[in-house]
Amino acid sequence: EEVAKKLRTGDGRRRPDLDVLSRVECDAHHLDGIFTAYVPSPLGTLVAVPIRRLWVIVVIDVASRAVLGYHLSIRQECDALDVLRAIRSSLSRWQPRQLPSFLRAQFVGLCWDEFSVDAALANLAGRVADKLEQVVGCPRPRVLPRHISDDRPYIERLFKTLETDVFHRLPNTTGSNPADPRRTDPAGVALRHGFLYQHLEDL
């Protein structure tokens, strides 16, 4: 089965030379961890709420490998609104969160030519395609098969690095599967080491 996938997608050597912003890749990734957020209650106290599903939706430029924008979602499944928020983030000036980084003004709002996604329903929603045409001036999303990392290698590699270098090192990791030895009571750890949603965005 894996060989058949490789034959369909090629070996990756004859990829087109692309200019910056001629093609972007977009995908949603479920992060391997359980988290806790403190939410204000009507009584004025903070209530610990476990976040069992945390998604990051990323837009990455193929030529430069720069992450243009992202959106964090705590929904059970991502939807078109999450994809649109990631697109909006990509076209907006990044606001630093007390971090020593900035974005030059001339790069804000630059649009791309091609939006490469998998066949997830959130990516195929009509409202996503309409906004891409109206705001970005980009044709309908270029849909590639799911679960074939050779088709969108840059965003898939980013997600792998994010997991191995960040989330799999946290004590609340769920690991890469239920039998992963790094998975040691992630829900309990998340409750003991709860933090504000803003801290989650910083992470």
PDB file of C-alpha atoms in Angstrom:
ATOM      1  CA  GLU A   1       0.000   0.000   0.000  1.00  0.00           C
ATOM      2  CA  GLU A   2       2.823   2.419   0.864  1.00  0.00           C
ATOM      3  CA  VAL A   3       4.620   1.648  -2.424  1.00  0.00           C
ATOM      4  CA  ALA A   4       1.415   2.331  -4.349  1.00  0.00           C
ATOM      5  CA  LYS A   5       1.133   5.725  -2.635  1.00  0.00           C
ATOM      6  CA  LYS A   6       4.744   6.547  -3.509  1.00  0.00           C
ATOM      7  CA  LEU A   7       4.182   5.625  -7.145  1.00  0.00           C
ATOM      8  CA  ARG A   8       1.198   7.961  -7.308  1.00  0.00           C
ATOM      9  CA  THR A   9       3.012  10.905  -5.740  1.00  0.00           C
ATOM     10  CA  GLY A  10       6.563  10.465  -7.064  1.00  0.00           C
ATOM     11  CA  ASP A  11       9.812  10.458  -5.131  1.00  0.00           C
ATOM     12  CA  GLY A  12       9.902  14.210  -4.478  1.00  0.00           C
ATOM     13  CA  ARG A  13      12.939  14.958  -6.682  1.00  0.00           C
ATOM     14  CA  ARG A  14      11.181  16.791  -9.509  1.00  0.00           C
ATOM     15  CA  ARG A  15       9.271  19.352  -7.517  1.00  0.00           C
ATOM     16  CA  PRO A  16       8.648  22.667  -9.276  1.00  0.00           C
ATOM     17  CA  ASP A  17      10.767  25.671  -8.307  1.00  0.00           C
ATOM     18  CA  LEU A  18       8.283  28.005  -6.685  1.00  0.00           C
ATOM     19  CA  ASP A  19       8.507  31.686  -5.874  1.00  0.00           C
ATOM     20  CA  VAL A  20       7.659  32.935  -2.406  1.00  0.00           C
ATOM     21  CA  LEU A  21       3.869  32.905  -1.870  1.00  0.00           C
ATOM     22  CA  SER A  22       3.140  31.053  -5.103  1.00  0.00           C
ATOM     23  CA  ARG A  23       1.973  28.020  -3.112  1.00  0.00           C
ATOM     24  CA  VAL A  24       1.028  27.609   0.520  1.00  0.00           C
ATOM     25  CA  GLU A  25       0.094  24.437   2.361  1.00  0.00           C
ATOM     26  CA  CYS A  26      -2.645  24.398   4.986  1.00  0.00           C
ATOM     27  CA  ASP A  27      -3.509  21.606   7.371  1.00  0.00           C
ATOM     28  CA  ALA A  28      -4.976  20.950  10.796  1.00  0.00           C
ATOM     29  CA  HIS A  29      -3.074  18.858  13.311  1.00  0.00           C
ATOM     30  CA  HIS A  30      -4.361  17.345  16.543  1.00  0.00           C
ATOM     31  CA  LEU A  31      -1.707  17.955  19.195  1.00  0.00           C
ATOM     32  CA  ASP A  32      -0.662  14.993  21.339  1.00  0.00           C
ATOM     33  CA  GLY A  33      -1.576  16.243  24.775  1.00  0.00           C
ATOM     34  CA  ILE A  34      -4.322  16.993  27.249  1.00  0.00           C
ATOM     35  CA  PHE A  35      -4.380  20.502  28.634  1.00  0.00           C
ATOM     36  CA  THR A  36      -6.234  22.524  31.223  1.00  0.00           C
ATOM     37  CA  ALA A  37      -7.500  26.051  30.908  1.00  0.00           C
ATOM     38  CA  TYR A  38      -8.803  28.198  33.744  1.00  0.00           C
ATOM     39  CA  VAL A  39     -12.090  29.800  32.749  1.00  0.00           C
ATOM     40  CA  PRO A  40     -13.828  32.533  34.794  1.00  0.00           C
ATOM     41  CA  SER A  41     -17.046  31.337  36.419  1.00  0.00           C
ATOM     42  CA  PRO A  42     -20.160  33.453  37.127  1.00  0.00           C
ATOM     43  CA  LEU A  43     -19.062  33.495  40.799  1.00  0.00           C
ATOM     44  CA  GLY A  44     -15.824  35.284  39.910  1.00  0.00           C
ATOM     45  CA  THR A  45     -13.570  32.277  40.495  1.00  0.00           C
ATOM     46  CA  LEU A  46     -11.514  30.353  37.970  1.00  0.00           C
ATOM     47  CA  VAL A  47     -12.676  26.854  37.050  1.00  0.00           C
ATOM     48  CA  ALA A  48     -10.259  24.258  35.639  1.00  0.00           C
ATOM     49  CA  VAL A  49     -11.599  22.924  32.346  1.00  0.00           C
ATOM     50  CA  PRO A  50      -9.753  20.051  30.652  1.00  0.00           C
ATOM     51  CA  ILE A  51      -8.982  20.483  26.952  1.00  0.00           C
ATOM     52  CA  ARG A  52      -8.814  17.007  25.470  1.00  0.00           C
ATOM     53  CA  ARG A  53      -8.750  18.054  21.819  1.00  0.00           C
ATOM     54  CA  LEU A  54      -6.381  20.828  20.790  1.00  0.00           C
ATOM     55  CA  TRP A  55      -5.921  21.511  17.095  1.00  0.00           C
ATOM     56  CA  VAL A  56      -3.480  23.831  15.393  1.00  0.00           C
ATOM     57  CA  ILE A  57      -4.373  24.910  11.845  1.00  0.00           C
ATOM     58  CA  VAL A  58      -1.280  26.220  10.042  1.00  0.00           C
ATOM     59  CA  VAL A  59      -0.647  28.015   6.743  1.00  0.00           C
ATOM     60  CA  ILE A  60       2.976  27.589   5.590  1.00  0.00           C
ATOM     61  CA  ASP A  61       4.730  28.996   2.507  1.00  0.00           C
ATOM     62  CA  VAL A  62       6.350  26.225   0.443  1.00  0.00           C
ATOM     63  CA  ALA A  63       9.267  28.235  -0.993  1.00  0.00           C
ATOM     64  CA  SER A  64      10.477  29.892   2.226  1.00  0.00           C
ATOM     65  CA  ARG A  65       9.055  27.347   4.742  1.00  0.00           C
ATOM     66  CA  ALA A  66       7.776  30.340   6.733  1.00  0.00           C
ATOM     67  CA  VAL A  67       4.669  29.856   8.847  1.00  0.00           C
ATOM     68  CA  LEU A  68       2.422  32.668   7.632  1.00  0.00           C
ATOM     69  CA  GLY A  69      -0.254  32.180  10.267  1.00  0.00           C
ATOM     70  CA  TYR A  70      -2.081  29.715  12.467  1.00  0.00           C
ATOM     71  CA  HIS A  71      -5.135  29.259  14.630  1.00  0.00           C
ATOM     72  CA  LEU A  72      -5.653  27.166  17.756  1.00  0.00           C
ATOM     73  CA  SER A  73      -8.978  25.381  18.074  1.00  0.00           C
ATOM     74  CA  ILE A  74     -10.373  23.497  21.058  1.00  0.00           C
ATOM     75  CA  ARG A  75     -13.329  22.061  19.138  1.00  0.00           C
ATOM     76  CA  GLN A  76     -13.909  18.330  18.878  1.00  0.00           C
ATOM     77  CA  GLU A  77     -13.274  18.613  15.121  1.00  0.00           C
ATOM     78  CA  CYS A  78     -12.053  21.561  13.056  1.00  0.00           C
ATOM     79  CA  ASP A  79     -14.536  23.355  10.853  1.00  0.00           C
ATOM     80  CA  ALA A  80     -14.507  25.964   8.093  1.00  0.00           C
ATOM     81  CA  LEU A  81     -14.431  28.829  10.598  1.00  0.00           C
ATOM     82  CA  ASP A  82     -11.153  27.502  12.033  1.00  0.00           C
ATOM     83  CA  VAL A  83      -9.622  27.371   8.535  1.00  0.00           C
ATOM     84  CA  LEU A  84     -10.816  30.921   7.842  1.00  0.00           C
ATOM     85  CA  ARG A  85      -9.273  32.129  11.109  1.00  0.00           C
ATOM     86  CA  ALA A  86      -5.937  30.580  10.107  1.00  0.00           C
ATOM     87  CA  ILE A  87      -6.178  32.331   6.722  1.00  0.00           C
ATOM     88  CA  ARG A  88      -7.004  35.639   8.456  1.00  0.00           C
ATOM     89  CA  SER A  89      -4.006  35.165  10.735  1.00  0.00           C
ATOM     90  CA  SER A  90      -1.824  34.623   7.641  1.00  0.00           C
ATOM     91  CA  LEU A  91      -2.949  37.904   6.098  1.00  0.00           C
ATOM     92  CA  SER A  92      -2.722  39.977   9.287  1.00  0.00           C
ATOM     93  CA  ARG A  93       0.186  41.557  11.057  1.00  0.00           C
ATOM     94  CA  TRP A  94       1.425  39.316  13.839  1.00  0.00           C
ATOM     95  CA  GLN A  95       1.000  40.841  17.282  1.00  0.00           C
ATOM     96  CA  PRO A  96       3.880  39.843  19.563  1.00  0.00           C
ATOM     97  CA  ARG A  97       3.003  38.174  22.853  1.00  0.00           C
ATOM     98  CA  GLN A  98       5.924  39.697  24.792  1.00  0.00           C
ATOM     99  CA  LEU A  99       8.305  37.759  22.596  1.00  0.00           C
ATOM    100  CA  PRO A 100      11.375  39.353  20.915  1.00  0.00           C
ATOM    101  CA  SER A 101      10.146  39.011  17.340  1.00  0.00           C
ATOM    102  CA  PHE A 102       8.411  41.196  14.783  1.00  0.00           C
ATOM    103  CA  LEU A 103       7.123  41.219  11.235  1.00  0.00           C
ATOM    104  CA  ARG A 104       8.026  43.953   8.783  1.00  0.00           C
ATOM    105  CA  ALA A 105       5.075  45.962   7.547  1.00  0.00           C
ATOM    106  CA  GLN A 106       5.753  45.274   3.845  1.00  0.00           C
ATOM    107  CA  PHE A 107       4.947  41.576   4.328  1.00  0.00           C
ATOM    108  CA  VAL A 108       1.523  42.138   5.892  1.00  0.00           C
ATOM    109  CA  GLY A 109      -1.397  41.101   3.706  1.00  0.00           C
ATOM    110  CA  LEU A 110       0.656  39.587   0.873  1.00  0.00           C
ATOM    111  CA  CYS A 111      -1.460  36.918  -0.805  1.00  0.00           C
ATOM    112  CA  TRP A 112      -0.517  33.617  -2.401  1.00  0.00           C
ATOM    113  CA  ASP A 113      -1.324  31.950  -5.713  1.00  0.00           C
ATOM    114  CA  GLU A 114      -2.159  28.400  -4.626  1.00  0.00           C
ATOM    115  CA  PHE A 115      -3.751  27.031  -1.441  1.00  0.00           C
ATOM    116  CA  SER A 116      -2.836  23.347  -1.039  1.00  0.00           C
ATOM    117  CA  VAL A 117      -4.956  21.290   1.394  1.00  0.00           C
ATOM    118  CA  ASP A 118      -6.132  17.755   2.073  1.00  0.00           C
ATOM    119  CA  ALA A 119      -9.726  16.644   1.550  1.00  0.00           C
ATOM    120  CA  ALA A 120     -10.944  17.474   5.070  1.00  0.00           C
ATOM    121  CA  LEU A 121     -14.470  18.886   4.961  1.00  0.00           C
ATOM    122  CA  ALA A 122     -13.395  22.099   6.709  1.00  0.00           C
ATOM    123  CA  ASN A 123     -10.998  22.834   3.827  1.00  0.00           C
ATOM    124  CA  LEU A 124     -13.616  22.083   1.164  1.00  0.00           C
ATOM    125  CA  ALA A 125     -16.379  24.250   2.620  1.00  0.00           C
ATOM    126  CA  GLY A 126     -17.871  26.702   0.164  1.00  0.00           C
ATOM    127  CA  ARG A 127     -17.341  29.642   2.482  1.00  0.00           C
ATOM    128  CA  VAL A 128     -13.584  28.913   2.618  1.00  0.00           C
ATOM    129  CA  ALA A 129     -13.333  28.780  -1.196  1.00  0.00           C
ATOM    130  CA  ASP A 130     -15.435  31.961  -1.533  1.00  0.00           C
ATOM    131  CA  LYS A 131     -13.240  33.924   0.897  1.00  0.00           C
ATOM    132  CA  LEU A 132     -10.073  32.689  -0.824  1.00  0.00           C
ATOM    133  CA  GLU A 133     -11.359  34.019  -4.141  1.00  0.00           C
ATOM    134  CA  GLN A 134     -12.749  37.285  -2.746  1.00  0.00           C
ATOM    135  CA  VAL A 135      -9.998  38.257  -0.284  1.00  0.00           C
ATOM    136  CA  VAL A 136      -6.854  36.423  -1.384  1.00  0.00           C
ATOM    137  CA  GLY A 137      -7.573  36.332  -5.134  1.00  0.00           C
ATOM    138  CA  CYS A 138      -6.637  32.670  -5.106  1.00  0.00           C
ATOM    139  CA  PRO A 139      -8.486  29.998  -7.095  1.00  0.00           C
ATOM    140  CA  ARG A 140     -10.282  27.192  -5.301  1.00  0.00           C
ATOM    141  CA  PRO A 141      -8.105  25.104  -2.939  1.00  0.00           C
ATOM    142  CA  ARG A 142      -5.830  22.520  -4.549  1.00  0.00           C
ATOM    143  CA  VAL A 143      -6.963  19.294  -2.901  1.00  0.00           C
ATOM    144  CA  LEU A 144      -4.467  16.473  -2.451  1.00  0.00           C
ATOM    145  CA  PRO A 145      -5.056  13.030  -0.886  1.00  0.00           C
ATOM    146  CA  ARG A 146      -5.081  12.681   2.892  1.00  0.00           C
ATOM    147  CA  HIS A 147      -2.420  10.854   4.888  1.00  0.00           C
ATOM    148  CA  ILE A 148       0.215  10.999   2.133  1.00  0.00           C
ATOM    149  CA  SER A 149       3.001  13.127   3.544  1.00  0.00           C
ATOM    150  CA  ASP A 150       4.801  13.412   0.178  1.00  0.00           C
ATOM    151  CA  ASP A 151       2.021  15.581  -1.253  1.00  0.00           C
ATOM    152  CA  ARG A 152       2.383  18.351   1.372  1.00  0.00           C
ATOM    153  CA  PRO A 153       5.785  17.547   2.888  1.00  0.00           C
ATOM    154  CA  TYR A 154       6.536  20.946   4.383  1.00  0.00           C
ATOM    155  CA  ILE A 155       3.522  21.262   6.628  1.00  0.00           C
ATOM    156  CA  GLU A 156       3.684  17.576   7.569  1.00  0.00           C
ATOM    157  CA  ARG A 157       7.345  17.986   8.582  1.00  0.00           C
ATOM    158  CA  LEU A 158       6.450  21.066  10.632  1.00  0.00           C
ATOM    159  CA  PHE A 159       3.823  19.074  12.546  1.00  0.00           C
ATOM    160  CA  LYS A 160       6.269  16.214  13.174  1.00  0.00           C
ATOM    161  CA  THR A 161       8.872  18.644  14.523  1.00  0.00           C
ATOM    162  CA  LEU A 162       6.266  20.371  16.696  1.00  0.00           C
ATOM    163  CA  GLU A 163       5.280  17.046  18.256  1.00  0.00           C
ATOM    164  CA  THR A 164       8.746  15.540  18.763  1.00  0.00           C
ATOM    165  CA  ASP A 165      10.520  18.719  19.895  1.00  0.00           C
ATOM    166  CA  VAL A 166       7.700  20.249  21.983  1.00  0.00           C
ATOM    167  CA  PHE A 167       4.556  18.317  22.851  1.00  0.00           C
ATOM    168  CA  HIS A 168       6.032  14.834  23.319  1.00  0.00           C
ATOM    169  CA  ARG A 169       8.430  16.324  25.890  1.00  0.00           C
ATOM    170  CA  LEU A 170       5.658  17.711  28.080  1.00  0.00           C
ATOM    171  CA  PRO A 171       4.450  15.710  31.091  1.00  0.00           C
ATOM    172  CA  ASN A 172       0.845  15.911  29.839  1.00  0.00           C
ATOM    173  CA  THR A 173       1.593  14.309  26.464  1.00  0.00           C
ATOM    174  CA  THR A 174      -0.684  11.578  25.159  1.00  0.00           C
ATOM    175  CA  GLY A 175       2.214  10.292  23.068  1.00  0.00           C
ATOM    176  CA  SER A 176       1.803   9.176  19.494  1.00  0.00           C
ATOM    177  CA  ASN A 177      -0.582   6.314  20.384  1.00  0.00           C
ATOM    178  CA  PRO A 178      -2.378   4.814  23.424  1.00  0.00           C
ATOM    179  CA  ALA A 179       0.503   2.385  24.101  1.00  0.00           C
ATOM    180  CA  ASP A 180       3.203   5.084  24.024  1.00  0.00           C
ATOM    181  CA  PRO A 181       5.333   4.779  27.226  1.00  0.00           C
ATOM    182  CA  ARG A 182       5.489   8.587  27.475  1.00  0.00           C
ATOM    183  CA  ARG A 183       1.749   8.578  28.177  1.00  0.00           C
ATOM    184  CA  THR A 184       1.524   8.647  31.981  1.00  0.00           C
ATOM    185  CA  ASP A 185      -1.864   9.947  33.177  1.00  0.00           C
ATOM    186  CA  PRO A 186      -1.965  13.020  30.893  1.00  0.00           C
ATOM    187  CA  ALA A 187      -5.387  14.108  32.195  1.00  0.00           C
ATOM    188  CA  GLY A 188      -4.193  14.071  35.824  1.00  0.00           C
ATOM    189  CA  VAL A 189      -0.999  15.910  34.923  1.00  0.00           C
ATOM    190  CA  ALA A 190      -3.020  18.492  32.979  1.00  0.00           C
ATOM    191  CA  LEU A 191      -5.195  19.173  36.027  1.00  0.00           C
ATOM    192  CA  ARG A 192      -2.219  19.418  38.382  1.00  0.00           C
ATOM    193  CA  HIS A 193      -0.273  21.724  36.045  1.00  0.00           C
ATOM    194  CA  GLY A 194      -3.165  23.729  34.622  1.00  0.00           C
ATOM    195  CA  PHE A 195      -2.460  27.053  32.999  1.00  0.00           C
ATOM    196  CA  LEU A 196      -4.352  29.869  31.323  1.00  0.00           C
ATOM    197  CA  TYR A 197      -5.418  29.600  27.709  1.00  0.00           C
ATOM    198  CA  GLN A 198      -3.070  32.511  26.933  1.00  0.00           C
ATOM    199  CA  HIS A 199      -0.159  30.368  28.157  1.00  0.00           C
ATOM    200  CA  LEU A 200      -1.332  27.649  25.807  1.00  0.00           C
ATOM    201  CA  GLU A 201      -1.088  30.098  22.894  1.00  0.00           C
ATOM    202  CA  ASP A 202       2.439  31.078  23.945  1.00  0.00           C
ATOM    203  CA  LEU A 203       3.457  27.436  24.016  1.00  0.00           C
TER     204      LEU A 203
END
